[in-house]
Short mmCIF file of C-alpha atoms in Angstrom, two decimals:
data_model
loop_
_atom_site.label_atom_id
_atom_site.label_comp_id
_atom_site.label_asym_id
_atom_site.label_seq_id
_atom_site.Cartn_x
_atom_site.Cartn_y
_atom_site.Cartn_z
CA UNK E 1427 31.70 19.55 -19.29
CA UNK E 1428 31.67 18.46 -15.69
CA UNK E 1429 28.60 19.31 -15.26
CA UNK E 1430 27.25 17.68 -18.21
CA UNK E 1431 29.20 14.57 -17.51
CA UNK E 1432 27.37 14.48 -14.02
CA UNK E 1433 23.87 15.00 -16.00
CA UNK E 1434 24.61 11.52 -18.17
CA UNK E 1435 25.52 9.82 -15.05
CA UNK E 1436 22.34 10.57 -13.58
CA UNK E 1437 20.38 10.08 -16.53
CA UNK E 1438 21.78 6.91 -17.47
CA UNK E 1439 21.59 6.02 -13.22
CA UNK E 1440 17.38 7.02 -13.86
CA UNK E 1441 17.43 4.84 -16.85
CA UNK E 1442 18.98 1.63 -15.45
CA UNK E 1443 16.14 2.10 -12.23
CA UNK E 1444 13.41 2.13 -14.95
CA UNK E 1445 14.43 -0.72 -16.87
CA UNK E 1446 14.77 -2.83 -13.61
CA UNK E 1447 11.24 -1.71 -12.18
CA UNK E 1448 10.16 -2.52 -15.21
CA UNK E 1449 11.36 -5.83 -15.73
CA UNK E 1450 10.54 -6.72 -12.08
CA UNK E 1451 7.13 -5.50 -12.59
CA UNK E 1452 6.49 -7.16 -15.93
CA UNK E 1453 8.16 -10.53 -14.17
CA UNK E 1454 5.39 -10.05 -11.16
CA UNK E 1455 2.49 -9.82 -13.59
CA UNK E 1456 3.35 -13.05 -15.68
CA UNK E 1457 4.19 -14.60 -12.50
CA UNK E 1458 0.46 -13.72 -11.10
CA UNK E 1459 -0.95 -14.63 -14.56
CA UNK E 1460 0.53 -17.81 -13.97
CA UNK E 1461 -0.47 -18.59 -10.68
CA UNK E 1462 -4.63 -17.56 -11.92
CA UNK E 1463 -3.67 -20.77 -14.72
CA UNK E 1464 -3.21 -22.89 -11.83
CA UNK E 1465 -5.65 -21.88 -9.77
CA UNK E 1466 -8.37 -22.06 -12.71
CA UNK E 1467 -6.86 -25.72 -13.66
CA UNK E 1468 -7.53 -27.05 -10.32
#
């Protein structure tokens, strides 16, 4: 069960990493989106 437990943790650890890189990388790519608006605007 230990080990199992340890498994989840990690998993679930993996999981949270992904979400955040993902976020952070969608968040980076509107952000440059935005920026080529402005740019094109001017």
């Amino acid at each position: 069960m230990e080990v199992f437990g340890n498994l989840f943790n990690d998993l679930t650890g993996w999981l949270t990493v992904g979400i955040i890189v993902f976020m952070l990388v969608m968040m980076a790519y509107l952000f440059s989106m935005f920026i080529g608006k402005m740019n094109k605007g001017e």
